[in-house]
Coordinates of C-alpha atoms in Angstrom, one line a residue:
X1 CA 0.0 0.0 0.0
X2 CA 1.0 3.4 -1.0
X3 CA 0.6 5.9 2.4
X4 CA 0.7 8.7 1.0
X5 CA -1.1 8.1 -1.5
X6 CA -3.5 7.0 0.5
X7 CA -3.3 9.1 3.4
X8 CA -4.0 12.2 0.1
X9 CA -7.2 10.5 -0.6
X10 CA -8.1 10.2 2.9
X11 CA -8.2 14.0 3.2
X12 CA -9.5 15.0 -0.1
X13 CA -12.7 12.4 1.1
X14 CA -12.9 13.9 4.6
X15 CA -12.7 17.3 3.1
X16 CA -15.7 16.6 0.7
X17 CA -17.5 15.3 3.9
X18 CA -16.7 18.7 5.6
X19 CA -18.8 20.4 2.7
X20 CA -21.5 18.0 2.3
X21 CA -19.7 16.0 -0.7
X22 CA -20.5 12.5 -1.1
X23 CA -17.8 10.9 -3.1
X24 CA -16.9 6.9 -2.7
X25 CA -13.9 5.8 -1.4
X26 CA -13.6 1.9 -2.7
X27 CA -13.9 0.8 -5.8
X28 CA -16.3 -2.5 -6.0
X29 CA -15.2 -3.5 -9.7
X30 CA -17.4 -5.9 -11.5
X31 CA -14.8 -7.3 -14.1
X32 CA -16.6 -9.5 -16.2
X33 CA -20.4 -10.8 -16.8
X34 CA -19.4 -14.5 -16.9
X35 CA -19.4 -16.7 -14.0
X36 CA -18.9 -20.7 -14.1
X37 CA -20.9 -21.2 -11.2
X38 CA -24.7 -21.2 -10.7
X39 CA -25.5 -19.5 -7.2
X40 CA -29.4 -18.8 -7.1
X41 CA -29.1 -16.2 -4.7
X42 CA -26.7 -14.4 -7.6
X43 CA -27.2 -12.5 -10.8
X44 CA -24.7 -14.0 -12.5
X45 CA -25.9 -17.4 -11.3
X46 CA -27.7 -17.8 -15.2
X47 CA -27.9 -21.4 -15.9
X48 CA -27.6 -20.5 -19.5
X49 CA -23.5 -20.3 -19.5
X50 CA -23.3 -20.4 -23.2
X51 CA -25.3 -17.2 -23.6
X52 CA -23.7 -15.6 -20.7
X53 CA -20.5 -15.9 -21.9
X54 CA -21.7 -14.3 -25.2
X55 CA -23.1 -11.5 -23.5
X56 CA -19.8 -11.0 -21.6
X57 CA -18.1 -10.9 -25.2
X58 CA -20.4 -8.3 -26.5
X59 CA -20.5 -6.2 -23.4
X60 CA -17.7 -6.9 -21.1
X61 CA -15.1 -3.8 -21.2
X62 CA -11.8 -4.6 -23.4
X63 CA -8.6 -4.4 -22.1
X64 CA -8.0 -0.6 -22.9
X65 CA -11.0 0.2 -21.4
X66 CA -10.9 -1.3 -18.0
X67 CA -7.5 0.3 -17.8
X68 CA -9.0 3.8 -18.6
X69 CA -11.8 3.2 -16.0
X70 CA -8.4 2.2 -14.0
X71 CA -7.2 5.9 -13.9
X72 CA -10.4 7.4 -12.2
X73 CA -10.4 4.4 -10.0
X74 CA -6.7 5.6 -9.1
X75 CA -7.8 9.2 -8.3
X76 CA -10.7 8.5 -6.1
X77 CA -10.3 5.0 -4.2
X78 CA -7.9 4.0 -1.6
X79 CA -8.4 0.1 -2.3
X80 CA -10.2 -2.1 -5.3
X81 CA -12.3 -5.0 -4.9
X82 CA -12.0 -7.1 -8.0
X83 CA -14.7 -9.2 -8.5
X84 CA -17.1 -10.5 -11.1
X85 CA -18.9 -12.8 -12.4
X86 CA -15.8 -14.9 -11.8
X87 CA -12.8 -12.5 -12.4
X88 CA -10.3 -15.5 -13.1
X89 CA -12.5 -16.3 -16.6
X90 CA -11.2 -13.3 -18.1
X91 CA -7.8 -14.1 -19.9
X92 CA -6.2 -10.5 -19.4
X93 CA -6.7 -10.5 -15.7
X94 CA -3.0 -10.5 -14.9
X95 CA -2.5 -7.6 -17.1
X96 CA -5.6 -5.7 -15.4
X97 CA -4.0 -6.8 -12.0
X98 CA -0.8 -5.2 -13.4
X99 CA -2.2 -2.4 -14.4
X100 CA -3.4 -1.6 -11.1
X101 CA -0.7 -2.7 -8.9
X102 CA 1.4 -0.1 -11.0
X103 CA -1.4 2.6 -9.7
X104 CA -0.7 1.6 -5.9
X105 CA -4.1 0.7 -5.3
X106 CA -4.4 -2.7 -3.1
X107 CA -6.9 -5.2 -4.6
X108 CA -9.1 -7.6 -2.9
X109 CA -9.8 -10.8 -5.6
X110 CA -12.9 -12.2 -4.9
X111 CA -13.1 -15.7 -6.5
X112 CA -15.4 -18.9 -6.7
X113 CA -11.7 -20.5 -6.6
X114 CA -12.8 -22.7 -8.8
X115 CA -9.8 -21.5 -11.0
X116 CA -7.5 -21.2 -9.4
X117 CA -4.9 -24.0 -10.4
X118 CA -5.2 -23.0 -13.5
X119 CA -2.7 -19.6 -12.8
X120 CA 0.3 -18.6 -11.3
X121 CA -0.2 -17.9 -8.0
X122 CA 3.3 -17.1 -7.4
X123 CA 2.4 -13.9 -10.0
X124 CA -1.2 -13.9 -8.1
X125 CA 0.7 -13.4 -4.9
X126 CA 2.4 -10.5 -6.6
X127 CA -0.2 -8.1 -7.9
X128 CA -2.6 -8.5 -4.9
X129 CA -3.2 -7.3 -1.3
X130 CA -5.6 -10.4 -0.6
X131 CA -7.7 -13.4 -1.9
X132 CA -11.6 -14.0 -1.2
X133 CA -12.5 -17.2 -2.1
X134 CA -16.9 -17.6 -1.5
X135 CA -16.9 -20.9 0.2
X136 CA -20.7 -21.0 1.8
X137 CA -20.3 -25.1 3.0
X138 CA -17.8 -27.0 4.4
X139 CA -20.1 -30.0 3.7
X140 CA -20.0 -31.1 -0.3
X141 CA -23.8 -31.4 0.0
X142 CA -25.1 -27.8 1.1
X143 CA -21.9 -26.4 -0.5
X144 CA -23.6 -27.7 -4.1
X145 CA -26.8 -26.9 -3.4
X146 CA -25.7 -23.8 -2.5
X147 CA -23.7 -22.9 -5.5
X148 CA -25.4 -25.0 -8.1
X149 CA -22.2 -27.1 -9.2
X150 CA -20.9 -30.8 -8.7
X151 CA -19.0 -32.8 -5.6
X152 CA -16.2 -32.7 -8.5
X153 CA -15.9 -28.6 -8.5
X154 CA -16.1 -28.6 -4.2
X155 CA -13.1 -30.9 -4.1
X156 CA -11.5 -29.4 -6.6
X157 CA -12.6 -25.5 -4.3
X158 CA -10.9 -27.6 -1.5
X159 CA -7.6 -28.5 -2.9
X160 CA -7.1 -25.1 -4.4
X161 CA -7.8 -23.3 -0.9
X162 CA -4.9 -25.7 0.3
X163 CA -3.0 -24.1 -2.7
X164 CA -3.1 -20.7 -1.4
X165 CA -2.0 -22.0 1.9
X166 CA 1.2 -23.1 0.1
X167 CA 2.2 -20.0 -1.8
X168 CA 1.4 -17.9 1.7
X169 CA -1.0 -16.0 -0.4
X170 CA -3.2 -13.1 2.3
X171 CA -6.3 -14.6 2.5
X172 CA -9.9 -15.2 4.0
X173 CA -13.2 -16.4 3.7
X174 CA -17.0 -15.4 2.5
X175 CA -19.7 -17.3 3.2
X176 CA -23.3 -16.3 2.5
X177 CA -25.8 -17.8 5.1
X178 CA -28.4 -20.1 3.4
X179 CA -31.3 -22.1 4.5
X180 CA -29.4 -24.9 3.6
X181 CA -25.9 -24.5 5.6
X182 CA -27.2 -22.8 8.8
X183 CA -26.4 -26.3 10.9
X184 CA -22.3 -25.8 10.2
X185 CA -22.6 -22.5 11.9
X186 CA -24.8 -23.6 15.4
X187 CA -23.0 -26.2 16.3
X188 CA -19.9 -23.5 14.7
X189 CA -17.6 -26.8 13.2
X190 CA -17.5 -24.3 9.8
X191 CA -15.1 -22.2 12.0
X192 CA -12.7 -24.9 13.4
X193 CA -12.9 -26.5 9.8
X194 CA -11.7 -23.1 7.8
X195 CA -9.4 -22.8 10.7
X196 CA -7.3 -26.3 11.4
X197 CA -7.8 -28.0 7.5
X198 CA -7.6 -25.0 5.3
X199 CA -5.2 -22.8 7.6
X200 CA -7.6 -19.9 7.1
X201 CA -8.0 -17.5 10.0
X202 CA -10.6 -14.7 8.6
X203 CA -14.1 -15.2 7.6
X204 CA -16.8 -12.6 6.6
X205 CA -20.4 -14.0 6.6
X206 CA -24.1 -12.3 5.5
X207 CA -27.4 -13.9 5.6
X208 CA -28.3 -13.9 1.7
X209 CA -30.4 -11.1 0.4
X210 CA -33.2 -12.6 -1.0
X211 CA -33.2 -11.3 -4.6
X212 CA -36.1 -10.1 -6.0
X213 CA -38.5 -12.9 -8.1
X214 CA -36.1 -14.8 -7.0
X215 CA -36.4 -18.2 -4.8
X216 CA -36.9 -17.6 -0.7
X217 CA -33.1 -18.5 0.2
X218 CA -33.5 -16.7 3.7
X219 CA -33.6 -19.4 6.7
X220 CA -36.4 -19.3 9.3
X221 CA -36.6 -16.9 12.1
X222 CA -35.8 -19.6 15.2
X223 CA -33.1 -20.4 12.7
X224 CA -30.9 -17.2 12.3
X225 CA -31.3 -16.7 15.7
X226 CA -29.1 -19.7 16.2
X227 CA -26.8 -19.2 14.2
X228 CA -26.5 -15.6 15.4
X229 CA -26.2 -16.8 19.0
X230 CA -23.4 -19.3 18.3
X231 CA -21.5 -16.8 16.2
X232 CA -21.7 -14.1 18.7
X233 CA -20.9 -16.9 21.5
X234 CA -18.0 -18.1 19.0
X235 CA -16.5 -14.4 18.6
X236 CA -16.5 -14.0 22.4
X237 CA -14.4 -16.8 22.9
X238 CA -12.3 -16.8 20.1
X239 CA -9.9 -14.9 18.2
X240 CA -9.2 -17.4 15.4
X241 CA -10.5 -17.0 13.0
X242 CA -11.3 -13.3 13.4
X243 CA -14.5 -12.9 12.4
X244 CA -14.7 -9.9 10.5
X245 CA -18.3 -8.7 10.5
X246 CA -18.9 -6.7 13.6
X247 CA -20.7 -8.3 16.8
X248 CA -23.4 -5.3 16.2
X249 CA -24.5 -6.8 12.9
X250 CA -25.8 -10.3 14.7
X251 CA -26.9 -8.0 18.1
X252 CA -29.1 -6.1 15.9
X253 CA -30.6 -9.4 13.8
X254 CA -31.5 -11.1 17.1
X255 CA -33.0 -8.2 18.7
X256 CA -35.0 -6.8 15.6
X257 CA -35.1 -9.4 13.1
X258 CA -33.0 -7.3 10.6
X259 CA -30.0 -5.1 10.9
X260 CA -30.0 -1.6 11.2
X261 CA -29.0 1.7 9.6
X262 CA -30.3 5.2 9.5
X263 CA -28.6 5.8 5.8
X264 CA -27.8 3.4 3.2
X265 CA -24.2 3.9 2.7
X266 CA -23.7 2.6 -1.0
X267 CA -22.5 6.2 -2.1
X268 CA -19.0 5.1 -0.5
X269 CA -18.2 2.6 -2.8
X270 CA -17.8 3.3 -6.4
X271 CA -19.5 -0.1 -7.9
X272 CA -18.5 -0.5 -11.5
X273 CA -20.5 -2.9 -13.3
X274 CA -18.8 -4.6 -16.2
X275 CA -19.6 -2.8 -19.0
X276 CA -18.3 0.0 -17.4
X277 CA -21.2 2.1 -15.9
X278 CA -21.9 2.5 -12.7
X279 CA -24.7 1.7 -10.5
X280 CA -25.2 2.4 -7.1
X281 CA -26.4 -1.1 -6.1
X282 CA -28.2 -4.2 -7.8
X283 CA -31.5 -3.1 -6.6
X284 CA -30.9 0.7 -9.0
X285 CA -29.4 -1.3 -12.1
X286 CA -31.6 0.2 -14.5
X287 CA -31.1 2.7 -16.9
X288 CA -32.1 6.0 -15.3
X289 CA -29.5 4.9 -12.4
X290 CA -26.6 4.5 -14.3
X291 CA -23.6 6.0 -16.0
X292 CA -20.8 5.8 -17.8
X293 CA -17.5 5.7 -15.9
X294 CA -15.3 5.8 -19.3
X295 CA -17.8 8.7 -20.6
X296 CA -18.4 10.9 -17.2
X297 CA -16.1 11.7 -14.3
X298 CA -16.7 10.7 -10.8
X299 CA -18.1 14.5 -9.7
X300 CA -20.1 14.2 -12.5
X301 CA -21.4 10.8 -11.2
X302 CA -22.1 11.2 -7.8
X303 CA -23.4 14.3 -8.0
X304 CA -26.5 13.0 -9.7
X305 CA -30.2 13.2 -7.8
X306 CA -31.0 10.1 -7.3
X307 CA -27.9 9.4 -5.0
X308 CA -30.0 11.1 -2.6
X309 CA -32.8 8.5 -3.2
X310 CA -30.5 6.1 -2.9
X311 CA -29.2 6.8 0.9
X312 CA -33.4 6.5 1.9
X313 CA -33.3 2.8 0.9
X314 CA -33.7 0.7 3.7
X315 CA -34.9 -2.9 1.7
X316 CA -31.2 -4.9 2.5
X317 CA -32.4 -6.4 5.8
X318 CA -29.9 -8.5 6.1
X319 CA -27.0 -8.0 3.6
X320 CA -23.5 -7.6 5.4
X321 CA -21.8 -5.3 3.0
X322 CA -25.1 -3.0 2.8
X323 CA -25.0 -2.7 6.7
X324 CA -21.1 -2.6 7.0
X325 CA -20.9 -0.2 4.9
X326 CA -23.7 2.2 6.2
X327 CA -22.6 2.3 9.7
X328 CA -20.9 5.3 11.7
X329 CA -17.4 5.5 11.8
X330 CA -16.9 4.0 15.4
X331 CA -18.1 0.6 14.3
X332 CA -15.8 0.6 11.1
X333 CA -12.7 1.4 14.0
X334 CA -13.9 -0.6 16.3
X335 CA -14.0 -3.5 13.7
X336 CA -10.7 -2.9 12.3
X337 CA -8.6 -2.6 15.6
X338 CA -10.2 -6.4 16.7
X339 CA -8.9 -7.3 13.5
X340 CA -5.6 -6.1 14.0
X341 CA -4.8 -7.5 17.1
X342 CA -6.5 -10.7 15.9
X343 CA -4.1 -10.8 13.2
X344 CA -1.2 -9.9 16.1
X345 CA -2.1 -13.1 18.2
X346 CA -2.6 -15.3 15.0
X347 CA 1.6 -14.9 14.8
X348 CA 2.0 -16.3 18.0

């Protein structure tokens, strides 16, 4: 990580705070349309692969382009999250990586790791800051069901997780909280597992956002209250693995049935969808919501109307990165500083 460059953005965000400015400060990057994988809960979870994959070739930002969105990334964000569809499907991600490691901006891959032995991690280990990889199920059963794929892609998730472990590559886990893998989390085996087999010692979790039309993914009230009481009761009693979504977030789903927040706080991340516009959140992907990135700068961007529609939306009940990212700065601090001292006695 660059400080200063960092620390330059810092101020020229707190500034635009000072003076009512709402400008992001991560960029969320959607790098491609295609994903291998079929997760229901997902929009890229189109059983239809074929015509997905032609979409992606019609619509899906070249090269040149990605690295032109690149620059305005650069100027405005303080770290990248690379994600996709499934980022790894797109043959010119080392060179995108690259491209961005030569701006100083820290990336965060998020991956299905379904790919993963098929590239050089040694290079991987290079370009990035850290590896997601989405693993939902430490049982081949609800991990399938969960992500729509064979026992032969979950073995093949497993082995490359053990990969990573072998090139020492920063890494941690996502899981999103299903009707069908809530057990793994009550009787809290899914953290040992992560933990002793797969040397992992970071996991981020959300209950699934239910999309809209979409199948009723959510589990039952009794439920989530389970498995928010045995995270909560895991946390207090253990360090490893850190887990990284704050205490609050389970608190507030036990007490109220949902989490909370007074504003949505969307308008911090800069979420660029693949094609290069940019939306603030799945649930304004339409049209009138969106624009350009390569065409319009960011003041142009966020200074738009509907932004302020936007931060009244209070339809993510449950989704983790919604709430994280809409809470007041104390949480964010207070979250961070249990992660680095969970990180400190991790070494030890």
């Amino acid at each position: 990580m660059d400080t200063i460059r960092t620390l330059k953005i810092l101020s020229k965000w707190s500034m635009n705070q000072v003076i009512g400015k709402k400008r992001p400060l991560v960029a969320v990057i959607g790098i491609t349309h295609y994903c291998n994988y079929y997760c229901p809960m997902c929009p890229f979870g189109d059983p239809n692969k074929e015509e997905q994959m032609q979409y992606a070739k019609e619509h899906d930002l070249t090269t040149e382009e990605w690295k032109k969105a690149f620059d305005k990334v650069a100027d405005n964000c303080i770290w990248a999250i690379i994600e996709g569809g499934e980022p790894l499907s797109r043959k010119d991600i080392f060179e995108l990586l690259e491209y961005l490691n030569n701006k100083k901006i820290p990336v965060t891959l998020i991956t299905n790791g379904s790919l993963l032995h098929t590239i050089d991690l040694a290079r991987l280990k290079s370009l990035i800051s850290t590896i997601c990889c989405s693993i939902d199920s430490i049982k081949k059963e609800s991990y399938c069901k969960v992500r729509g794929v064979n026992e032969e892609l979950y073995y093949r998730v497993m082995n490359n997780l053990k990969k990573l472990d072998e090139y020492d590559i920063s890494r941690y886990i996502n899981s999103v909280i299903t009707k069908w893998n809530t057990e793994e989390f009550i009787t809290q085996e899914y953290f040992d597992y992560i933990k002793n087999e797969l040397n992992i010692h970071a996991v981020s979790m959300t209950f699934v956002q239910n999309r809209v039309g979409g199948p009723n993914l959510l589990p039952d009230r009794k439920s989530m209250e389970k498995v928010c009481e045995s995270i909560l009761d895991y946390s207090k009693h253990h360090s490893d693995p850190y887990i990284m979504i704050p205490r609050l977030y389970f608190e507030q789903i036990l007490e109220h049935g949902r989490a909370l927040f007074d504003e949505c706080g969307v308008w911090k991340s800069m979420v660029v969808n693949a094609d290069g516009t940019v939306s603030p959140c799945w649930k304004f992907d339409t049209p009138e919501y969106k624009l350009s990135l390569l065409e319009y700068d960011v003041d142009k961007i966020w200074s738009m109307p509907y932004w302020d529609e936007v931060k009244k939306c209070n339809e993510c009940q449950v989704l983790g990165c919604v709430w994280y990212s809409s809470q007041k700065t104390d949480v964010i601090v207070e979250s961070y500083i249990r992660g680095v001292i969970s990180r400190l006695l991790s070494r030890y």
